[in-house]
Amino acid sequence: MTETANLQLNNLIPLPFAQPYIKIPTGLKDLPSGEQLIGGLFYSFSGVQDNDGIYSTISRTRKAMKDSLLLSFATLTRGITNLTKSGYVSRLSRDVYIFNRDKLHSPDEFTRIEFNEIAAIMDGCNRVQGVRLRVFAWFNARCNNDKKSDDRETEALRKKHKVKASYADIAAAVGCSERQAIRAVKWLMKHKYIHRPKDDKGISSTHKSVYTLDRAYWRRKKRRETTPADVPEPEQTPEQKATAVRQLWLEEVSERAKNEAERNAQRARRNERYMLAHSKVVGFDIEIAFKGLHDPVTAAKLEVERAHWLSEETAALKALGLSAELLDEEYLFKLYSAGGAPPDGNKFVGAGELNKK
């Protein structure tokens, strides 16, 4: 197996983000915020027909999508399920998806969201507040609009990188309630992402507010993007270098252990024999814990039955080339990290993969 194949096997290649942004179609604006982000991810990287008549697909694990979009597993799973049921997305295999663009009435209309803006807009938070992100993306797109307008007032605002809108306009464009739009706009102004001068504050649906991107936001963004090249890094001692290399390697081992434990658990959960035995063992664990306090005789009998189903669970895992230890993230981490760096030949191959037949 080549090194590239080994990397793909353990999901270490960041596929398929060749573009630094996603596009959320306006046809998805009636869906919840999380589903719009997931749908935008699928829309951006799949469903396009190439010269050979083949449609592109997106190959990505749930964990990789969760980390990229900063969503919880529950939101991600629920979003994929609803997108599939509504027909926007088709699941071709376990981790391969395609966006069905024929479901959209206007597939060319979308809101563009930069990937690097996701971390910036959340200001260190580990989960996306979808409405805030999409409202900011809307302001970002309108204030940096390159298309000229026939309307004189709109064109004048465009040249000044400004946009005029009411809360109702923002809510309709983003696909949220007016109350959510108000909260998002106030949060964005408070954290200096957008700016609205006092003189430009609207008073009605006809006399609308005028917004622009805040200068403080651009200063923060410039500081993040600019790295001082003329400042030399302090020389590290051999011990510090060895510690840094070791720490980096341990982080890679930890990530690999998490990925493998999750992958092995998914393989096991798809097996009916294992799931039946596992549910029985869990049920007996609860009964034994309760009976042990009040009825030791019954608890002893239940222990015998539990031992039977435990052996059945072990046999089911063995038939899959797995064991209970290979479903344990801590065990895999200790296994991989014991004795220093792993051999080069098995660097990217997990224990569960070695046991596959």
mmCIF file of C-alpha atoms in Angstrom:
data_model
loop_
_atom_site.group_PDB
_atom_site.id
_atom_site.type_symbol
_atom_site.label_atom_id
_atom_site.label_comp_id
_atom_site.label_asym_id
_atom_site.label_seq_id
_atom_site.Cartn_x
_atom_site.Cartn_y
_atom_site.Cartn_z
ATOM 1 C CA MET A 1 0.000 0.000 0.000
ATOM 2 C CA THR A 2 1.422 3.413 -0.988
ATOM 3 C CA GLU A 3 1.952 6.231 1.489
ATOM 4 C CA THR A 4 -0.907 8.211 -0.068
ATOM 5 C CA ALA A 5 -3.247 5.226 0.270
ATOM 6 C CA ASN A 6 -2.206 4.829 3.900
ATOM 7 C CA LEU A 7 -2.957 8.495 4.536
ATOM 8 C CA GLN A 8 -6.373 8.241 2.883
ATOM 9 C CA LEU A 9 -7.108 5.085 4.865
ATOM 10 C CA ASN A 10 -6.711 6.988 8.126
ATOM 11 C CA ASN A 11 -8.374 10.195 6.856
ATOM 12 C CA LEU A 12 -5.228 12.305 7.264
ATOM 13 C CA ILE A 13 -5.507 14.094 3.916
ATOM 14 C CA PRO A 14 -7.708 17.235 4.155
ATOM 15 C CA LEU A 15 -10.053 16.434 1.279
ATOM 16 C CA PRO A 16 -11.488 18.039 -0.769
ATOM 17 C CA PHE A 17 -11.067 21.689 0.225
ATOM 18 C CA ALA A 18 -9.179 23.043 -2.769
ATOM 19 C CA GLN A 19 -11.246 26.236 -2.435
ATOM 20 C CA PRO A 20 -11.057 28.407 0.699
ATOM 21 C CA TYR A 21 -14.807 29.046 0.870
ATOM 22 C CA ILE A 22 -18.237 27.443 0.699
ATOM 23 C CA LYS A 23 -21.324 28.709 -1.117
ATOM 24 C CA ILE A 24 -24.756 28.427 0.522
ATOM 25 C CA PRO A 25 -27.562 28.425 -2.091
ATOM 26 C CA THR A 26 -30.443 30.781 -1.402
ATOM 27 C CA GLY A 27 -32.752 27.811 -2.010
ATOM 28 C CA LEU A 28 -31.717 26.452 1.401
ATOM 29 C CA LYS A 29 -32.602 29.588 3.381
ATOM 30 C CA ASP A 30 -35.767 28.018 4.821
ATOM 31 C CA LEU A 31 -33.700 25.293 6.519
ATOM 32 C CA PRO A 32 -32.118 25.626 9.998
ATOM 33 C CA SER A 33 -28.735 27.329 10.194
ATOM 34 C CA GLY A 34 -26.696 24.151 10.708
ATOM 35 C CA GLU A 35 -28.338 22.421 7.749
ATOM 36 C CA GLN A 36 -27.593 25.415 5.533
ATOM 37 C CA LEU A 37 -23.888 25.194 6.410
ATOM 38 C CA ILE A 38 -23.796 21.440 5.722
ATOM 39 C CA GLY A 39 -25.763 21.851 2.506
ATOM 40 C CA GLY A 40 -23.395 24.623 1.444
ATOM 41 C CA LEU A 41 -20.430 22.326 2.005
ATOM 42 C CA PHE A 42 -21.954 19.605 -0.188
ATOM 43 C CA TYR A 43 -23.110 22.152 -2.790
ATOM 44 C CA SER A 44 -19.644 23.719 -3.093
ATOM 45 C CA PHE A 45 -17.738 20.508 -3.731
ATOM 46 C CA SER A 46 -20.134 18.130 -5.465
ATOM 47 C CA GLY A 47 -22.858 17.894 -8.084
ATOM 48 C CA VAL A 48 -20.883 19.624 -10.851
ATOM 49 C CA GLN A 49 -20.654 17.755 -14.171
ATOM 50 C CA ASP A 50 -17.226 17.599 -15.826
ATOM 51 C CA ASN A 51 -16.327 17.225 -19.515
ATOM 52 C CA ASP A 52 -16.673 13.444 -19.348
ATOM 53 C CA GLY A 53 -20.234 13.654 -18.007
ATOM 54 C CA ILE A 54 -19.216 12.484 -14.518
ATOM 55 C CA TYR A 55 -20.618 14.320 -11.493
ATOM 56 C CA SER A 56 -18.181 15.302 -8.746
ATOM 57 C CA THR A 57 -18.754 13.947 -5.245
ATOM 58 C CA ILE A 58 -17.496 14.907 -1.786
ATOM 59 C CA SER A 59 -15.716 12.292 0.318
ATOM 60 C CA ARG A 60 -15.568 13.371 3.947
ATOM 61 C CA THR A 61 -16.091 11.731 7.347
ATOM 62 C CA ARG A 62 -18.524 13.145 9.880
ATOM 63 C CA LYS A 63 -15.624 14.035 12.196
ATOM 64 C CA ALA A 64 -13.846 15.969 9.452
ATOM 65 C CA MET A 65 -17.045 17.894 8.628
ATOM 66 C CA LYS A 66 -17.673 18.560 12.321
ATOM 67 C CA ASP A 67 -14.186 20.026 12.749
ATOM 68 C CA SER A 68 -14.422 22.135 9.570
ATOM 69 C CA LEU A 69 -17.888 23.576 10.244
ATOM 70 C CA LEU A 70 -17.519 23.700 14.065
ATOM 71 C CA LEU A 71 -20.819 21.852 14.539
ATOM 72 C CA SER A 72 -21.738 19.200 17.096
ATOM 73 C CA PHE A 73 -22.142 15.565 16.008
ATOM 74 C CA ALA A 74 -25.864 15.741 16.812
ATOM 75 C CA THR A 75 -26.413 18.825 14.624
ATOM 76 C CA LEU A 76 -24.295 17.323 11.850
ATOM 77 C CA THR A 77 -26.107 13.982 11.850
ATOM 78 C CA ARG A 78 -29.533 15.611 12.030
ATOM 79 C CA GLY A 79 -28.626 18.003 9.222
ATOM 80 C CA ILE A 80 -27.372 15.265 6.888
ATOM 81 C CA THR A 81 -30.482 13.187 7.589
ATOM 82 C CA ASN A 82 -32.862 16.064 6.828
ATOM 83 C CA LEU A 83 -30.967 17.108 3.693
ATOM 84 C CA THR A 84 -31.122 13.517 2.450
ATOM 85 C CA LYS A 85 -34.837 13.172 3.216
ATOM 86 C CA SER A 86 -35.650 16.446 1.467
ATOM 87 C CA GLY A 87 -33.752 15.286 -1.629
ATOM 88 C CA TYR A 88 -31.084 17.991 -1.641
ATOM 89 C CA VAL A 89 -28.310 15.490 -0.908
ATOM 90 C CA SER A 90 -27.777 11.846 -1.903
ATOM 91 C CA ARG A 91 -25.534 9.576 0.129
ATOM 92 C CA LEU A 92 -23.644 7.336 -2.294
ATOM 93 C CA SER A 93 -21.754 5.364 0.369
ATOM 94 C CA ARG A 94 -20.772 5.714 4.014
ATOM 95 C CA ASP A 95 -18.701 8.879 3.619
ATOM 96 C CA VAL A 96 -19.457 9.920 0.027
ATOM 97 C CA TYR A 97 -22.167 12.499 -0.798
ATOM 98 C CA ILE A 98 -23.446 14.467 -3.786
ATOM 99 C CA PHE A 99 -25.630 17.585 -3.900
ATOM 100 C CA ASN A 100 -28.656 17.293 -6.206
ATOM 101 C CA ARG A 101 -28.565 20.709 -7.866
ATOM 102 C CA ASP A 102 -31.706 20.031 -9.879
ATOM 103 C CA LYS A 103 -33.687 20.464 -6.629
ATOM 104 C CA LEU A 104 -32.831 24.186 -6.557
ATOM 105 C CA HIS A 105 -34.936 26.690 -8.505
ATOM 106 C CA SER A 106 -32.031 29.150 -8.718
ATOM 107 C CA PRO A 107 -28.769 27.201 -8.301
ATOM 108 C CA ASP A 108 -26.597 30.175 -9.252
ATOM 109 C CA GLU A 109 -27.755 32.365 -6.354
ATOM 110 C CA PHE A 110 -25.780 31.817 -3.181
ATOM 111 C CA THR A 111 -24.087 33.424 -0.183
ATOM 112 C CA ARG A 112 -20.330 32.913 -0.054
ATOM 113 C CA ILE A 113 -18.675 32.179 3.308
ATOM 114 C CA GLU A 114 -14.902 32.196 3.673
ATOM 115 C CA PHE A 115 -13.504 29.290 5.697
ATOM 116 C CA ASN A 116 -11.036 31.556 7.498
ATOM 117 C CA GLU A 117 -13.916 33.814 8.546
ATOM 118 C CA ILE A 118 -15.528 30.977 10.506
ATOM 119 C CA ALA A 119 -12.851 31.035 13.204
ATOM 120 C CA ALA A 120 -12.669 34.827 13.159
ATOM 121 C CA ILE A 121 -16.391 35.442 13.511
ATOM 122 C CA MET A 122 -16.711 33.054 16.436
ATOM 123 C CA ASP A 123 -13.899 34.818 18.332
ATOM 124 C CA GLY A 124 -12.532 31.624 19.880
ATOM 125 C CA CYS A 125 -15.838 29.765 20.333
ATOM 126 C CA ASN A 126 -15.760 26.096 19.394
ATOM 127 C CA ARG A 127 -19.194 25.934 17.763
ATOM 128 C CA VAL A 128 -20.789 28.035 15.072
ATOM 129 C CA GLN A 129 -23.770 30.213 15.906
ATOM 130 C CA GLY A 130 -25.159 29.742 12.414
ATOM 131 C CA VAL A 131 -27.274 32.916 12.228
ATOM 132 C CA ARG A 132 -24.370 35.148 13.286
ATOM 133 C CA LEU A 133 -22.078 33.564 10.736
ATOM 134 C CA ARG A 134 -24.557 33.856 7.867
ATOM 135 C CA VAL A 135 -25.522 37.436 8.765
ATOM 136 C CA PHE A 136 -21.842 38.404 8.793
ATOM 137 C CA ALA A 137 -21.312 36.566 5.478
ATOM 138 C CA TRP A 138 -24.219 38.556 4.022
ATOM 139 C CA PHE A 139 -22.693 41.859 5.169
ATOM 140 C CA ASN A 140 -19.267 40.765 3.927
ATOM 141 C CA ALA A 141 -20.660 39.947 0.472
ATOM 142 C CA ARG A 142 -22.722 43.150 0.182
ATOM 143 C CA CYS A 143 -20.032 45.521 1.491
ATOM 144 C CA ASN A 144 -17.447 44.021 -0.888
ATOM 145 C CA ASN A 145 -19.796 43.902 -3.878
ATOM 146 C CA ASP A 146 -18.100 44.311 -7.266
ATOM 147 C CA LYS A 147 -21.299 44.428 -9.326
ATOM 148 C CA LYS A 148 -22.512 47.860 -10.358
ATOM 149 C CA SER A 149 -26.111 48.847 -9.690
ATOM 150 C CA ASP A 150 -28.482 50.837 -11.886
ATOM 151 C CA ASP A 151 -29.972 52.473 -8.791
ATOM 152 C CA ARG A 152 -28.088 55.702 -8.056
ATOM 153 C CA GLU A 153 -28.377 55.479 -4.263
ATOM 154 C CA THR A 154 -27.338 51.821 -4.147
ATOM 155 C CA GLU A 155 -24.379 52.513 -6.439
ATOM 156 C CA ALA A 156 -23.231 55.372 -4.216
ATOM 157 C CA LEU A 157 -23.320 53.089 -1.165
ATOM 158 C CA ARG A 158 -21.531 50.313 -3.070
ATOM 159 C CA LYS A 159 -18.599 52.591 -3.889
ATOM 160 C CA LYS A 160 -18.279 53.405 -0.173
ATOM 161 C CA HIS A 161 -18.470 49.662 0.697
ATOM 162 C CA LYS A 162 -21.758 50.180 2.531
ATOM 163 C CA VAL A 163 -25.164 48.510 2.429
ATOM 164 C CA LYS A 164 -28.628 49.753 3.408
ATOM 165 C CA ALA A 165 -30.966 47.195 4.984
ATOM 166 C CA SER A 166 -33.648 46.745 7.615
ATOM 167 C CA TYR A 167 -33.852 43.826 10.033
ATOM 168 C CA ALA A 168 -36.627 42.364 7.877
ATOM 169 C CA ASP A 169 -34.389 42.545 4.786
ATOM 170 C CA ILE A 170 -31.555 40.774 6.607
ATOM 171 C CA ALA A 171 -33.879 38.085 7.993
ATOM 172 C CA ALA A 172 -35.374 37.411 4.542
ATOM 173 C CA ALA A 173 -31.943 37.234 2.873
ATOM 174 C CA VAL A 174 -30.391 34.974 5.487
ATOM 175 C CA GLY A 175 -33.404 32.779 6.218
ATOM 176 C CA CYS A 176 -34.046 33.438 9.901
ATOM 177 C CA SER A 177 -36.588 35.203 12.071
ATOM 178 C CA GLU A 178 -36.452 38.972 12.521
ATOM 179 C CA ARG A 179 -35.666 38.515 16.204
ATOM 180 C CA GLN A 180 -32.674 36.308 15.338
ATOM 181 C CA ALA A 181 -31.483 38.913 12.835
ATOM 182 C CA ILE A 182 -31.706 41.658 15.473
ATOM 183 C CA ARG A 183 -29.688 39.601 17.982
ATOM 184 C CA ALA A 184 -27.066 38.707 15.355
ATOM 185 C CA VAL A 185 -26.638 42.313 14.193
ATOM 186 C CA LYS A 186 -26.299 43.596 17.774
ATOM 187 C CA TRP A 187 -23.711 40.886 18.542
ATOM 188 C CA LEU A 188 -21.727 41.734 15.407
ATOM 189 C CA MET A 189 -21.709 45.432 16.253
ATOM 190 C CA LYS A 190 -20.778 44.766 19.880
ATOM 191 C CA HIS A 191 -17.769 42.657 18.840
ATOM 192 C CA LYS A 192 -16.777 45.236 16.168
ATOM 193 C CA TYR A 193 -17.377 43.173 13.037
ATOM 194 C CA ILE A 194 -19.853 45.615 11.477
ATOM 195 C CA HIS A 195 -20.419 49.320 12.069
ATOM 196 C CA ARG A 196 -23.540 51.496 11.997
ATOM 197 C CA PRO A 197 -23.071 55.224 12.671
ATOM 198 C CA LYS A 198 -25.699 56.858 14.852
ATOM 199 C CA ASP A 199 -26.729 59.137 11.997
ATOM 200 C CA ASP A 200 -27.357 56.109 9.776
ATOM 201 C CA LYS A 201 -29.630 54.235 12.189
ATOM 202 C CA GLY A 202 -32.958 53.452 10.563
ATOM 203 C CA ILE A 203 -36.287 54.382 12.083
ATOM 204 C CA SER A 204 -38.710 52.460 9.845
ATOM 205 C CA SER A 205 -38.971 49.887 7.084
ATOM 206 C CA THR A 206 -38.573 52.638 4.501
ATOM 207 C CA HIS A 207 -35.891 54.669 6.321
ATOM 208 C CA LYS A 208 -33.377 51.830 6.694
ATOM 209 C CA SER A 209 -30.063 51.578 8.514
ATOM 210 C CA VAL A 210 -26.729 51.822 6.684
ATOM 211 C CA TYR A 211 -23.962 49.371 7.657
ATOM 212 C CA THR A 212 -20.325 48.834 6.763
ATOM 213 C CA LEU A 213 -17.609 46.455 7.938
ATOM 214 C CA ASP A 214 -15.933 47.770 11.076
ATOM 215 C CA ARG A 215 -12.392 49.145 10.817
ATOM 216 C CA ALA A 216 -11.467 47.265 13.992
ATOM 217 C CA TYR A 217 -12.348 44.022 12.225
ATOM 218 C CA TRP A 218 -10.031 44.831 9.301
ATOM 219 C CA ARG A 219 -7.224 45.732 11.718
ATOM 220 C CA ARG A 220 -7.622 42.420 13.542
ATOM 221 C CA LYS A 221 -7.710 40.538 10.264
ATOM 222 C CA LYS A 222 -4.577 42.290 9.004
ATOM 223 C CA ARG A 223 -2.721 41.474 12.233
ATOM 224 C CA ARG A 224 -3.670 37.797 11.882
ATOM 225 C CA GLU A 225 -2.553 37.644 8.265
ATOM 226 C CA THR A 226 0.688 39.606 8.740
ATOM 227 C CA THR A 227 3.528 37.651 10.324
ATOM 228 C CA PRO A 228 6.764 39.508 11.119
ATOM 229 C CA ALA A 229 9.416 37.904 8.921
ATOM 230 C CA ASP A 230 12.338 39.929 10.296
ATOM 231 C CA VAL A 231 11.980 38.771 13.898
ATOM 232 C CA PRO A 232 14.231 35.722 14.375
ATOM 233 C CA GLU A 233 12.873 32.894 16.470
ATOM 234 C CA PRO A 234 14.875 32.095 19.607
ATOM 235 C CA GLU A 235 17.220 29.159 19.175
ATOM 236 C CA GLN A 236 15.922 26.027 20.860
ATOM 237 C CA THR A 237 18.116 23.681 22.803
ATOM 238 C CA PRO A 238 18.324 20.033 21.664
ATOM 239 C CA GLU A 239 16.173 19.060 24.646
ATOM 240 C CA GLN A 240 13.495 21.603 23.705
ATOM 241 C CA LYS A 241 13.504 20.426 20.089
ATOM 242 C CA ALA A 242 13.171 16.811 21.189
ATOM 243 C CA THR A 243 10.295 17.733 23.529
ATOM 244 C CA ALA A 244 8.496 19.682 20.781
ATOM 245 C CA VAL A 245 8.885 16.815 18.297
ATOM 246 C CA ARG A 246 7.682 14.330 20.892
ATOM 247 C CA GLN A 247 4.656 16.495 21.761
ATOM 248 C CA LEU A 248 3.716 16.888 18.090
ATOM 249 C CA TRP A 249 4.002 13.157 17.575
ATOM 250 C CA LEU A 250 1.845 12.422 20.638
ATOM 251 C CA GLU A 251 -0.864 14.752 19.285
ATOM 252 C CA GLU A 252 -0.801 12.892 15.954
ATOM 253 C CA VAL A 253 -1.005 9.557 17.801
ATOM 254 C CA SER A 254 -3.937 10.814 19.875
ATOM 255 C CA GLU A 255 -5.799 11.956 16.751
ATOM 256 C CA ARG A 256 -5.112 8.618 15.051
ATOM 257 C CA ALA A 257 -6.362 6.725 18.093
ATOM 258 C CA LYS A 258 -9.603 8.750 18.110
ATOM 259 C CA ASN A 259 -10.159 8.168 14.392
ATOM 260 C CA GLU A 260 -9.518 4.449 14.624
ATOM 261 C CA ALA A 261 -11.649 3.926 17.730
ATOM 262 C CA GLU A 262 -14.548 5.717 16.022
ATOM 263 C CA ARG A 263 -14.062 3.787 12.782
ATOM 264 C CA ASN A 264 -13.907 0.430 14.587
ATOM 265 C CA ALA A 265 -16.985 1.303 16.659
ATOM 266 C CA GLN A 266 -18.895 2.147 13.467
ATOM 267 C CA ARG A 267 -17.910 -1.213 11.933
ATOM 268 C CA ALA A 268 -19.091 -2.996 15.065
ATOM 269 C CA ARG A 269 -22.411 -1.102 15.250
ATOM 270 C CA ARG A 270 -23.271 -2.188 11.711
ATOM 271 C CA ASN A 271 -23.113 -5.852 12.824
ATOM 272 C CA GLU A 272 -26.452 -7.192 14.146
ATOM 273 C CA ARG A 273 -24.840 -10.013 16.140
ATOM 274 C CA TYR A 274 -22.563 -7.618 18.000
ATOM 275 C CA MET A 275 -25.337 -5.074 18.680
ATOM 276 C CA LEU A 276 -27.636 -7.743 20.131
ATOM 277 C CA ALA A 277 -24.912 -9.073 22.435
ATOM 278 C CA HIS A 278 -23.766 -5.581 23.404
ATOM 279 C CA SER A 279 -27.284 -4.437 24.331
ATOM 280 C CA LYS A 280 -27.732 -7.585 26.447
ATOM 281 C CA VAL A 281 -24.449 -6.955 28.289
ATOM 282 C CA VAL A 282 -25.399 -3.335 29.010
ATOM 283 C CA GLY A 283 -28.811 -4.418 30.254
ATOM 284 C CA PHE A 284 -27.318 -7.037 32.578
ATOM 285 C CA ASP A 285 -24.816 -4.496 33.923
ATOM 286 C CA ILE A 286 -27.696 -2.275 35.029
ATOM 287 C CA GLU A 287 -29.708 -5.145 36.525
ATOM 288 C CA ILE A 288 -26.712 -6.562 38.404
ATOM 289 C CA ALA A 289 -25.858 -3.165 39.861
ATOM 290 C CA PHE A 290 -29.436 -2.834 41.167
ATOM 291 C CA LYS A 291 -29.890 -6.435 42.360
ATOM 292 C CA GLY A 292 -26.480 -6.497 44.043
ATOM 293 C CA LEU A 293 -27.780 -4.141 46.725
ATOM 294 C CA HIS A 294 -30.985 -6.020 47.558
ATOM 295 C CA ASP A 295 -30.855 -9.529 46.092
ATOM 296 C CA PRO A 296 -27.313 -11.015 45.918
ATOM 297 C CA VAL A 297 -28.618 -14.459 44.867
ATOM 298 C CA THR A 298 -30.364 -13.115 41.774
ATOM 299 C CA ALA A 299 -27.356 -10.930 41.031
ATOM 300 C CA ALA A 300 -25.132 -14.031 40.962
ATOM 301 C CA LYS A 301 -27.472 -15.727 38.464
ATOM 302 C CA LEU A 302 -27.475 -12.652 36.285
ATOM 303 C CA GLU A 303 -23.658 -12.684 36.316
ATOM 304 C CA VAL A 304 -23.726 -16.116 34.663
ATOM 305 C CA GLU A 305 -26.033 -14.888 31.892
ATOM 306 C CA ARG A 306 -23.942 -11.766 31.456
ATOM 307 C CA ALA A 307 -20.809 -13.884 31.002
ATOM 308 C CA HIS A 308 -22.564 -15.782 28.177
ATOM 309 C CA TRP A 309 -23.484 -12.615 26.295
ATOM 310 C CA LEU A 310 -20.056 -11.129 26.958
ATOM 311 C CA SER A 311 -18.444 -14.117 25.257
ATOM 312 C CA GLU A 312 -20.934 -13.737 22.388
ATOM 313 C CA GLU A 313 -19.978 -10.056 22.083
ATOM 314 C CA THR A 314 -16.282 -11.006 21.989
ATOM 315 C CA ALA A 315 -16.946 -13.650 19.331
ATOM 316 C CA ALA A 316 -18.862 -11.160 17.182
ATOM 317 C CA LEU A 317 -15.973 -8.693 17.360
ATOM 318 C CA LYS A 318 -13.466 -11.445 16.567
ATOM 319 C CA ALA A 319 -15.424 -12.352 13.430
ATOM 320 C CA LEU A 320 -14.994 -8.725 12.334
ATOM 321 C CA GLY A 321 -11.256 -8.819 13.040
ATOM 322 C CA LEU A 322 -11.716 -6.591 16.109
ATOM 323 C CA SER A 323 -11.624 -6.820 19.884
ATOM 324 C CA ALA A 324 -13.032 -4.771 22.751
ATOM 325 C CA GLU A 325 -9.641 -3.060 23.172
ATOM 326 C CA LEU A 326 -9.697 -1.781 19.584
ATOM 327 C CA LEU A 327 -12.878 0.146 20.381
ATOM 328 C CA ASP A 328 -11.145 1.886 23.301
ATOM 329 C CA GLU A 329 -9.453 5.177 22.407
ATOM 330 C CA GLU A 330 -7.201 5.152 25.508
ATOM 331 C CA TYR A 331 -5.986 1.607 24.787
ATOM 332 C CA LEU A 332 -5.132 2.515 21.183
ATOM 333 C CA PHE A 333 -3.261 5.621 22.322
ATOM 334 C CA LYS A 334 -1.181 3.614 24.802
ATOM 335 C CA LEU A 335 -0.579 0.957 22.146
ATOM 336 C CA TYR A 336 0.656 3.452 19.553
ATOM 337 C CA SER A 337 2.668 5.627 21.945
ATOM 338 C CA ALA A 338 4.459 2.782 23.758
ATOM 339 C CA GLY A 339 8.146 2.498 22.973
ATOM 340 C CA GLY A 340 8.590 5.806 21.142
ATOM 341 C CA ALA A 341 7.723 6.460 17.510
ATOM 342 C CA PRO A 342 6.010 3.626 15.568
ATOM 343 C CA PRO A 343 7.841 1.773 12.760
ATOM 344 C CA ASP A 344 7.802 3.569 9.420
ATOM 345 C CA GLY A 345 6.017 0.720 7.706
ATOM 346 C CA ASN A 346 2.935 0.899 9.936
ATOM 347 C CA LYS A 347 3.009 4.629 10.686
ATOM 348 C CA PHE A 348 -0.389 5.336 9.170
ATOM 349 C CA VAL A 349 -2.043 1.940 9.639
ATOM 350 C CA GLY A 350 -4.210 1.336 12.709
ATOM 351 C CA ALA A 351 -4.500 -1.850 14.721
ATOM 352 C CA GLY A 352 -8.002 -2.521 13.430
ATOM 353 C CA GLU A 353 -6.766 -2.233 9.829
ATOM 354 C CA LEU A 354 -3.940 -4.692 10.521
ATOM 355 C CA ASN A 355 -6.523 -7.279 11.639
ATOM 356 C CA LYS A 356 -8.700 -6.932 8.543
ATOM 357 C CA LYS A 357 -8.866 -9.969 6.324
#
